[in-house]
């Protein structure tokens, strides 16, 4: 059973540190106690917890309460809306598109998009210094755009990639460094959003009944028409696809950055993943209707261990809707609970050598769900989590099939910047090194 600790922080100190040094704050609060109440004069409490059972209960029974700014900027899509009937209906519309069977059929699209990116971007710049985070964010944008509309190519793909890259960058700055936003930035964001919305409207108009096209856009058009409960299906379509863009782009770009950063820092891990990848025929896999269960298990473990150390959902806030008790702690209505994913994923009480990168943790028996939730938990957990795991696994394998990335990892370690996802700071530099014939033969043995 857990015990409540009255934190040394008051509300003012908490608000300052959540903006300036949230990871240090979560580590400090975990050392004070696994259930810390922030001192304030309010009737209802702000609780920061790294107690897995209490965090799981809050995530399962609480509602999101911090999305107003995002709602103003991108509308009321599933990623943004807090709860209620609209949330239930929109989640019901999207759930079939991200079900396990549907996700398993998307691996070929990810391989195709990544292969195209390697040929256009990585191979031509081989051995040159590149910004690893920027490179992988561009890749994640191209994959998500191709997920929405598989036939995107050429100048149209380039224009949409540029607009989405700038839009996500603006949201990141507006949410986490608002003092850096200039007067002209919002106008630029509005123009970029209009480019994306015009694309959605134009492509949606091509779909007549019955909708038979490929991709998430076609699936969502068909689902909205069948549902028939949205007063403005065009607005609903734009909101949901913008939500997919916001939720998927920075998270995946950052995850791929950490995957290759971690492999560069641990050559034995990289070499083991490389041997596994070179033993597979990715082109043959791409032609299969779905990715066979158990394919590339070590590559998958590298993805999951990267998510443990650098979880995209590094902190999750929930407002409690009804009294509940967990881990011996009673939560009251309107208590706000911050579940510290960062601290839980690095707790020495829960993990052996928690600061070390060990993909082997995810081979064989999985860790308990309550101590590992990189995409959140409860009814509001990320609907696209299974696709994100598949995307990271298959994209990483496709890149490794062509070469490795020599990443500049500073001796003192890489800093962290908590934004929409937990990003490295500063962005690491890297060089893409294509395989030689000898490398390919050696790796396949």
Coordinates of C-alpha atoms in Angstrom, one line a residue:
X1 CA 0.0 0.0 0.0
X2 CA 1.2 3.5 -0.8
X3 CA 1.3 6.5 1.5
X4 CA 0.5 10.1 0.7
X5 CA 3.4 12.6 1.0
X6 CA 2.9 16.3 1.3
X7 CA 5.4 17.6 -1.3
X8 CA 7.9 20.3 -0.7
X9 CA 6.5 22.0 -3.9
X10 CA 3.6 24.3 -3.8
X11 CA 1.4 25.0 -6.9
X12 CA 3.5 28.0 -8.1
X13 CA 6.7 25.9 -7.9
X14 CA 5.0 22.9 -9.6
X15 CA 3.8 25.1 -12.5
X16 CA 7.2 26.6 -12.9
X17 CA 9.0 23.3 -13.0
X18 CA 6.5 21.6 -15.2
X19 CA 7.4 24.2 -17.8
X20 CA 11.1 24.4 -17.2
X21 CA 12.4 21.1 -15.9
X22 CA 9.6 18.5 -15.6
X23 CA 11.7 15.4 -15.7
X24 CA 14.0 16.5 -12.9
X25 CA 10.8 17.4 -11.0
X26 CA 9.3 14.0 -11.5
X27 CA 12.5 12.3 -10.4
X28 CA 12.7 14.5 -7.3
X29 CA 9.0 13.9 -6.4
X30 CA 9.5 10.1 -6.8
X31 CA 12.3 10.3 -4.2
X32 CA 10.0 12.2 -1.9
X33 CA 7.3 9.6 -2.2
X34 CA 5.3 7.7 -4.8
X35 CA 2.1 9.7 -4.1
X36 CA 2.9 13.4 -3.6
X37 CA 0.3 16.1 -3.0
X38 CA 1.3 19.5 -4.2
X39 CA 0.7 22.1 -1.5
X40 CA -2.0 24.6 -2.4
X41 CA -4.9 26.5 -0.9
X42 CA -7.4 24.7 -3.2
X43 CA -10.1 22.3 -1.9
X44 CA -9.2 19.6 -4.5
X45 CA -5.8 18.2 -4.8
X46 CA -3.1 18.0 -7.4
X47 CA -1.4 14.6 -7.0
X48 CA 1.8 13.5 -8.7
X49 CA 2.1 9.7 -8.6
X50 CA 4.7 7.1 -9.6
X51 CA 2.7 4.3 -7.9
X52 CA 1.7 2.0 -10.7
X53 CA -1.6 0.8 -9.3
X54 CA -2.8 4.4 -8.5
X55 CA -1.6 5.7 -11.9
X56 CA -3.5 2.9 -13.7
X57 CA -6.7 3.6 -11.7
X58 CA -6.5 7.3 -12.5
X59 CA -5.9 6.7 -16.2
X60 CA -8.8 4.2 -16.3
X61 CA -11.3 6.3 -14.5
X62 CA -10.3 9.9 -15.0
X63 CA -10.9 12.3 -17.9
X64 CA -8.4 14.5 -19.7
X65 CA -8.5 18.1 -18.8
X66 CA -5.7 20.0 -20.5
X67 CA -6.5 20.1 -24.2
X68 CA -8.2 23.5 -24.7
X69 CA -5.3 25.2 -26.6
X70 CA -5.0 22.2 -29.0
X71 CA -8.8 22.3 -29.5
X72 CA -8.6 25.9 -30.5
X73 CA -5.8 25.2 -33.0
X74 CA -6.8 21.9 -34.6
X75 CA -10.4 21.3 -33.7
X76 CA -12.1 18.6 -31.6
X77 CA -10.6 15.4 -33.0
X78 CA -10.2 12.3 -30.9
X79 CA -6.7 13.3 -29.8
X80 CA -8.0 16.6 -28.4
X81 CA -11.6 16.1 -27.2
X82 CA -11.7 15.1 -23.5
X83 CA -14.7 12.8 -23.1
X84 CA -18.4 12.5 -23.5
X85 CA -20.6 11.4 -26.4
X86 CA -18.5 13.0 -29.2
X87 CA -15.4 11.2 -27.9
X88 CA -17.2 7.8 -27.7
X89 CA -18.6 8.2 -31.2
X90 CA -15.3 9.4 -32.8
X91 CA -13.3 6.6 -31.1
X92 CA -15.9 4.1 -32.3
X93 CA -15.4 5.4 -35.9
X94 CA -11.6 5.1 -35.7
X95 CA -11.3 1.9 -33.7
X96 CA -11.8 -0.6 -36.6
X97 CA -9.1 1.2 -38.6
X98 CA -6.5 0.6 -35.9
X99 CA -7.6 -2.9 -34.8
X100 CA -4.9 -5.5 -34.7
X101 CA -5.9 -7.1 -38.0
X102 CA -6.2 -3.8 -39.9
X103 CA -2.8 -2.6 -38.5
X104 CA -1.1 -5.9 -39.6
X105 CA -2.0 -5.2 -43.2
X106 CA -0.3 -1.8 -43.2
X107 CA 3.3 -3.1 -43.0
X108 CA 3.7 -3.1 -46.7
X109 CA 2.8 0.6 -46.9
X110 CA 5.4 1.4 -44.2
X111 CA 8.1 -0.6 -46.0
X112 CA 7.3 1.1 -49.3
X113 CA 7.3 4.6 -47.9
X114 CA 10.5 4.0 -46.0
X115 CA 12.2 2.4 -49.0
X116 CA 11.3 5.4 -51.1
X117 CA 12.7 7.7 -48.4
X118 CA 16.0 5.8 -48.1
X119 CA 16.4 6.0 -51.9
X120 CA 15.6 9.7 -52.1
X121 CA 17.1 11.0 -48.9
X122 CA 19.5 8.8 -47.1
X123 CA 21.5 7.1 -49.9
X124 CA 22.2 10.4 -51.8
X125 CA 23.5 12.0 -48.7
X126 CA 25.5 9.0 -47.5
X127 CA 28.4 9.8 -45.1
X128 CA 27.3 13.4 -44.8
X129 CA 26.3 14.9 -41.5
X130 CA 22.5 15.1 -41.0
X131 CA 20.2 16.2 -38.3
X132 CA 18.9 12.9 -37.1
X133 CA 15.7 14.2 -35.5
X134 CA 14.7 16.4 -38.4
X135 CA 15.4 13.5 -40.9
X136 CA 13.2 11.1 -39.0
X137 CA 10.5 13.6 -38.5
X138 CA 10.3 14.0 -42.3
X139 CA 10.2 10.2 -42.6
X140 CA 7.4 10.0 -40.1
X141 CA 5.4 12.7 -41.9
X142 CA 5.8 10.9 -45.3
X143 CA 4.6 7.6 -43.7
X144 CA 1.6 9.2 -42.1
X145 CA 0.6 11.1 -45.3
X146 CA 0.9 7.8 -47.3
X147 CA -1.2 6.1 -44.6
X148 CA -3.9 8.7 -45.2
X149 CA -3.5 8.6 -49.0
X150 CA -1.3 5.8 -50.4
X151 CA -1.0 7.3 -53.9
X152 CA 0.7 10.5 -52.7
X153 CA 4.0 11.2 -54.6
X154 CA 6.1 14.0 -56.1
X155 CA 5.4 17.7 -55.6
X156 CA 2.1 17.1 -53.8
X157 CA 3.8 14.9 -51.2
X158 CA 6.6 17.5 -50.8
X159 CA 4.1 20.4 -50.3
X160 CA 2.1 18.5 -47.7
X161 CA 5.2 17.3 -46.0
X162 CA 6.5 20.9 -45.7
X163 CA 3.1 22.2 -44.4
X164 CA 2.7 19.4 -41.8
X165 CA 6.3 19.8 -40.6
X166 CA 5.8 23.5 -40.1
X167 CA 2.4 23.0 -38.4
X168 CA 3.7 20.5 -35.9
X169 CA 6.7 22.7 -35.1
X170 CA 4.4 25.6 -34.4
X171 CA 2.2 23.5 -32.1
X172 CA 5.3 22.2 -30.3
X173 CA 6.5 25.8 -29.7
X174 CA 3.1 27.2 -28.8
X175 CA 2.5 24.5 -26.2
X176 CA 5.9 24.2 -24.6
X177 CA 7.8 27.5 -25.3
X178 CA 5.0 30.1 -25.9
X179 CA 7.5 32.9 -25.2
X180 CA 9.2 32.1 -28.5
X181 CA 6.1 32.4 -30.7
X182 CA 6.2 35.5 -32.9
X183 CA 3.2 37.4 -34.3
X184 CA 3.6 36.1 -37.8
X185 CA 3.8 32.4 -36.6
X186 CA 0.1 32.0 -36.1
X187 CA -0.7 33.3 -39.6
X188 CA 1.9 30.8 -41.0
X189 CA 0.3 28.0 -39.0
X190 CA -3.2 29.0 -40.3
X191 CA -1.9 28.9 -43.9
X192 CA -0.2 25.5 -43.4
X193 CA -3.4 24.1 -41.8
X194 CA -5.4 25.4 -44.7
X195 CA -3.1 23.5 -47.1
X196 CA -3.8 20.3 -45.2
X197 CA -7.5 20.8 -44.9
X198 CA -7.8 21.7 -48.6
X199 CA -6.0 18.4 -49.4
X200 CA -8.4 16.5 -47.2
X201 CA -11.5 18.1 -48.7
X202 CA -10.3 17.7 -52.3
X203 CA -9.5 14.0 -51.8
X204 CA -12.6 13.3 -49.8
X205 CA -14.7 14.8 -52.6
X206 CA -13.4 12.1 -55.0
X207 CA -15.0 9.3 -53.1
X208 CA -18.4 8.5 -54.3
X209 CA -20.7 5.8 -52.7
X210 CA -19.7 3.1 -52.0
X211 CA -16.2 4.2 -51.0
X212 CA -13.6 1.7 -52.2
X213 CA -10.3 3.6 -52.1
X214 CA -7.3 2.6 -50.1
X215 CA -6.0 4.5 -47.0
X216 CA -7.2 6.1 -43.8
X217 CA -8.9 9.0 -45.6
X218 CA -11.1 6.6 -47.6
X219 CA -11.8 4.5 -44.6
X220 CA -12.9 7.5 -42.5
X221 CA -15.0 8.9 -45.3
X222 CA -16.9 5.6 -45.5
X223 CA -17.2 5.3 -41.7
X224 CA -18.6 8.9 -41.4
X225 CA -21.1 8.3 -44.1
X226 CA -22.3 5.0 -42.6
X227 CA -22.5 6.6 -39.1
X228 CA -24.6 9.5 -40.3
X229 CA -24.6 11.3 -36.9
X230 CA -22.2 14.1 -37.7
X231 CA -23.9 17.4 -38.6
X232 CA -20.8 18.4 -40.7
X233 CA -19.0 15.3 -41.9
X234 CA -16.4 17.5 -43.6
X235 CA -15.5 19.2 -40.4
X236 CA -15.3 15.8 -38.6
X237 CA -13.1 14.4 -41.3
X238 CA -10.7 17.3 -41.1
X239 CA -10.6 17.2 -37.3
X240 CA -9.8 13.5 -37.1
X241 CA -7.1 13.5 -39.7
X242 CA -5.5 16.6 -38.2
X243 CA -5.6 14.7 -34.9
X244 CA -3.9 11.7 -36.6
X245 CA -1.2 14.1 -37.9
X246 CA -0.5 15.8 -34.6
X247 CA -0.6 12.5 -32.6
X248 CA 1.6 10.5 -35.0
X249 CA 4.2 12.8 -36.5
X250 CA 6.4 14.0 -33.7
X251 CA 5.9 10.9 -31.6
X252 CA 7.1 8.6 -34.4
X253 CA 9.9 10.9 -35.6
X254 CA 11.2 11.1 -32.0
X255 CA 10.9 7.4 -31.4
X256 CA 12.9 6.6 -34.5
X257 CA 15.6 9.0 -33.4
X258 CA 15.9 7.3 -30.0
X259 CA 16.0 3.9 -31.6
X260 CA 19.0 4.7 -33.8
X261 CA 20.6 6.8 -31.0
X262 CA 20.3 3.9 -28.6
X263 CA 21.7 1.4 -31.1
X264 CA 24.7 3.6 -31.9
X265 CA 25.4 3.9 -28.2
X266 CA 25.2 0.1 -27.9
X267 CA 26.9 -1.5 -30.9
X268 CA 26.2 -5.0 -29.7
X269 CA 22.5 -4.2 -29.8
X270 CA 22.8 -2.7 -33.3
X271 CA 24.8 -5.7 -34.6
X272 CA 22.2 -8.2 -33.3
X273 CA 19.3 -6.2 -34.8
X274 CA 21.3 -6.0 -38.1
X275 CA 21.8 -9.7 -38.2
X276 CA 18.1 -10.3 -37.7
X277 CA 17.1 -7.8 -40.4
X278 CA 19.6 -9.1 -43.0
X279 CA 18.3 -12.6 -42.5
X280 CA 14.8 -11.5 -43.6
X281 CA 13.7 -10.7 -47.1
X282 CA 11.8 -7.4 -46.5
X283 CA 10.5 -7.3 -50.1
X284 CA 9.0 -10.7 -49.7
X285 CA 7.5 -9.6 -46.4
X286 CA 6.0 -6.5 -48.1
X287 CA 4.1 -8.6 -50.5
X288 CA 2.4 -10.7 -47.8
X289 CA -1.2 -9.6 -46.7
X290 CA 0.0 -9.1 -43.2
X291 CA 3.2 -9.2 -41.1
X292 CA 3.5 -12.7 -39.7
X293 CA 3.4 -12.9 -35.9
X294 CA 6.8 -13.1 -34.3
X295 CA 8.7 -11.5 -37.2
X296 CA 11.8 -9.5 -36.3
X297 CA 11.4 -10.0 -32.5
X298 CA 14.6 -8.4 -31.5
X299 CA 14.0 -5.3 -33.6
X300 CA 10.6 -5.1 -31.9
X301 CA 12.3 -5.4 -28.5
X302 CA 14.7 -2.5 -29.4
X303 CA 11.6 -0.4 -30.2
X304 CA 9.9 -1.2 -26.9
X305 CA 13.0 -0.6 -24.7
X306 CA 13.4 2.7 -26.5
X307 CA 9.8 3.5 -25.5
X308 CA 10.5 2.5 -21.9
X309 CA 13.5 4.9 -21.5
X310 CA 11.9 7.7 -23.5
X311 CA 8.1 7.4 -23.4
X312 CA 6.2 9.7 -25.6
X313 CA 3.5 10.1 -23.0
X314 CA 6.0 11.1 -20.3
X315 CA 3.3 12.5 -18.0
X316 CA -0.5 12.1 -18.1
X317 CA -3.0 14.3 -16.4
X318 CA -6.5 13.0 -15.4
X319 CA -9.3 14.7 -13.5
X320 CA -11.2 12.2 -11.3
X321 CA -14.9 11.9 -12.1
X322 CA -16.0 9.7 -9.3
X323 CA -14.5 8.6 -6.0
X324 CA -12.2 5.6 -6.2
X325 CA -9.5 3.8 -4.1
X326 CA -6.3 2.2 -5.3
X327 CA -3.1 1.2 -3.6
X328 CA -4.7 2.3 -0.3
X329 CA -5.2 5.8 -1.6
X330 CA -8.7 7.4 -1.9
X331 CA -9.1 9.8 -4.8
X332 CA -12.0 12.3 -4.6
X333 CA -14.0 13.9 -7.4
X334 CA -12.1 16.8 -9.1
X335 CA -8.7 15.6 -7.8
X336 CA -6.2 16.1 -10.6
X337 CA -3.7 13.2 -10.9
X338 CA -0.5 13.4 -12.9
X339 CA 0.8 9.9 -13.6
X340 CA 4.5 10.1 -14.0
X341 CA 5.3 7.7 -16.8
X342 CA 8.9 8.9 -16.8
X343 CA 9.4 8.0 -13.1
X344 CA 7.5 4.7 -13.3
X345 CA 9.5 3.5 -16.4
X346 CA 12.8 4.3 -14.5
X347 CA 11.8 3.2 -11.0
X348 CA 14.5 0.9 -9.4
X349 CA 11.7 -0.7 -7.4
X350 CA 10.1 -1.9 -10.6
X351 CA 13.0 -2.5 -13.1
X352 CA 16.4 -4.1 -12.8
X353 CA 19.0 -1.6 -13.8
X354 CA 16.4 0.9 -15.0
X355 CA 18.8 3.4 -16.5
X356 CA 20.4 0.8 -18.8
X357 CA 19.3 0.1 -22.3
X358 CA 18.4 -3.7 -22.4
X359 CA 16.0 -4.8 -25.2
X360 CA 16.1 -8.3 -23.8
X361 CA 13.5 -7.2 -21.2
X362 CA 10.9 -7.5 -23.9
X363 CA 11.9 -10.9 -25.2
X364 CA 9.8 -13.7 -23.6
X365 CA 7.6 -12.7 -20.7
X366 CA 6.4 -9.1 -20.9
X367 CA 6.6 -6.7 -18.0
X368 CA 3.3 -6.0 -16.1
X369 CA 1.1 -3.6 -18.0
X370 CA 0.8 -1.3 -14.9
X371 CA 4.5 -0.5 -15.0
X372 CA 4.8 0.0 -18.8
X373 CA 2.5 2.3 -20.6
X374 CA 4.4 4.4 -23.2
X375 CA 1.2 5.3 -25.0
X376 CA -0.9 5.9 -21.9
X377 CA -3.5 3.5 -20.4
X378 CA -7.2 3.3 -19.8
X379 CA -9.9 4.3 -22.2
X380 CA -7.9 7.3 -23.4
X381 CA -4.8 5.4 -24.3
X382 CA -3.4 6.0 -27.8
X383 CA -5.7 4.3 -30.4
X384 CA -2.8 4.1 -32.8
X385 CA -0.4 2.4 -30.4
X386 CA -0.3 -0.9 -32.3
X387 CA 0.4 0.8 -35.6
X388 CA 3.1 2.9 -34.0
X389 CA 4.9 -0.2 -32.8
X390 CA 4.6 -1.8 -36.2
X391 CA 5.7 1.4 -38.0
X392 CA 8.8 1.8 -35.8
X393 CA 9.7 -1.8 -36.1
X394 CA 9.3 -2.1 -39.9
X395 CA 10.7 1.4 -40.7
X396 CA 13.8 0.6 -38.5
X397 CA 14.3 -2.7 -40.2
X398 CA 14.0 -1.2 -43.7
X399 CA 16.6 1.4 -42.9
X400 CA 18.9 -1.2 -41.4
X401 CA 18.6 -3.4 -44.5
X402 CA 20.4 -0.6 -46.4
X403 CA 22.9 0.6 -43.8
X404 CA 23.6 1.9 -40.3
X405 CA 23.6 5.3 -38.8
X406 CA 26.8 6.6 -37.1
X407 CA 25.3 8.9 -34.4
X408 CA 27.4 11.5 -32.5
X409 CA 26.6 10.5 -28.9
X410 CA 28.3 12.9 -26.5
X411 CA 30.3 11.3 -23.7
X412 CA 28.2 13.1 -21.1
X413 CA 25.0 11.7 -22.6
X414 CA 22.2 13.3 -24.6
X415 CA 20.0 15.9 -23.1
X416 CA 16.2 15.7 -23.1
X417 CA 13.5 18.2 -24.1
X418 CA 9.9 17.3 -23.0
X419 CA 7.6 18.5 -25.8
X420 CA 4.7 16.7 -27.6
X421 CA 7.1 13.7 -27.3
X422 CA 10.3 13.3 -25.3
X423 CA 12.9 14.7 -27.7
X424 CA 16.7 14.6 -27.6
X425 CA 18.3 18.0 -27.0
X426 CA 20.2 19.2 -28.9
X427 CA 19.3 17.2 -31.9
X428 CA 22.0 14.5 -32.5
X429 CA 24.0 14.6 -35.7
X430 CA 24.5 11.4 -37.7
X431 CA 25.9 9.9 -40.9
X432 CA 24.2 7.2 -42.9
X433 CA 26.7 4.4 -43.8
X434 CA 25.4 2.1 -46.6
X435 CA 26.3 -1.6 -46.4
X436 CA 29.2 -2.9 -48.4
X437 CA 28.9 -6.4 -49.9
X438 CA 31.1 -7.7 -47.0
X439 CA 28.9 -6.1 -44.4
X440 CA 25.7 -7.6 -45.9
X441 CA 27.3 -11.1 -46.0
X442 CA 28.7 -10.8 -42.5
X443 CA 25.4 -9.5 -41.1
X444 CA 23.4 -12.3 -42.6
X445 CA 25.5 -15.0 -41.0

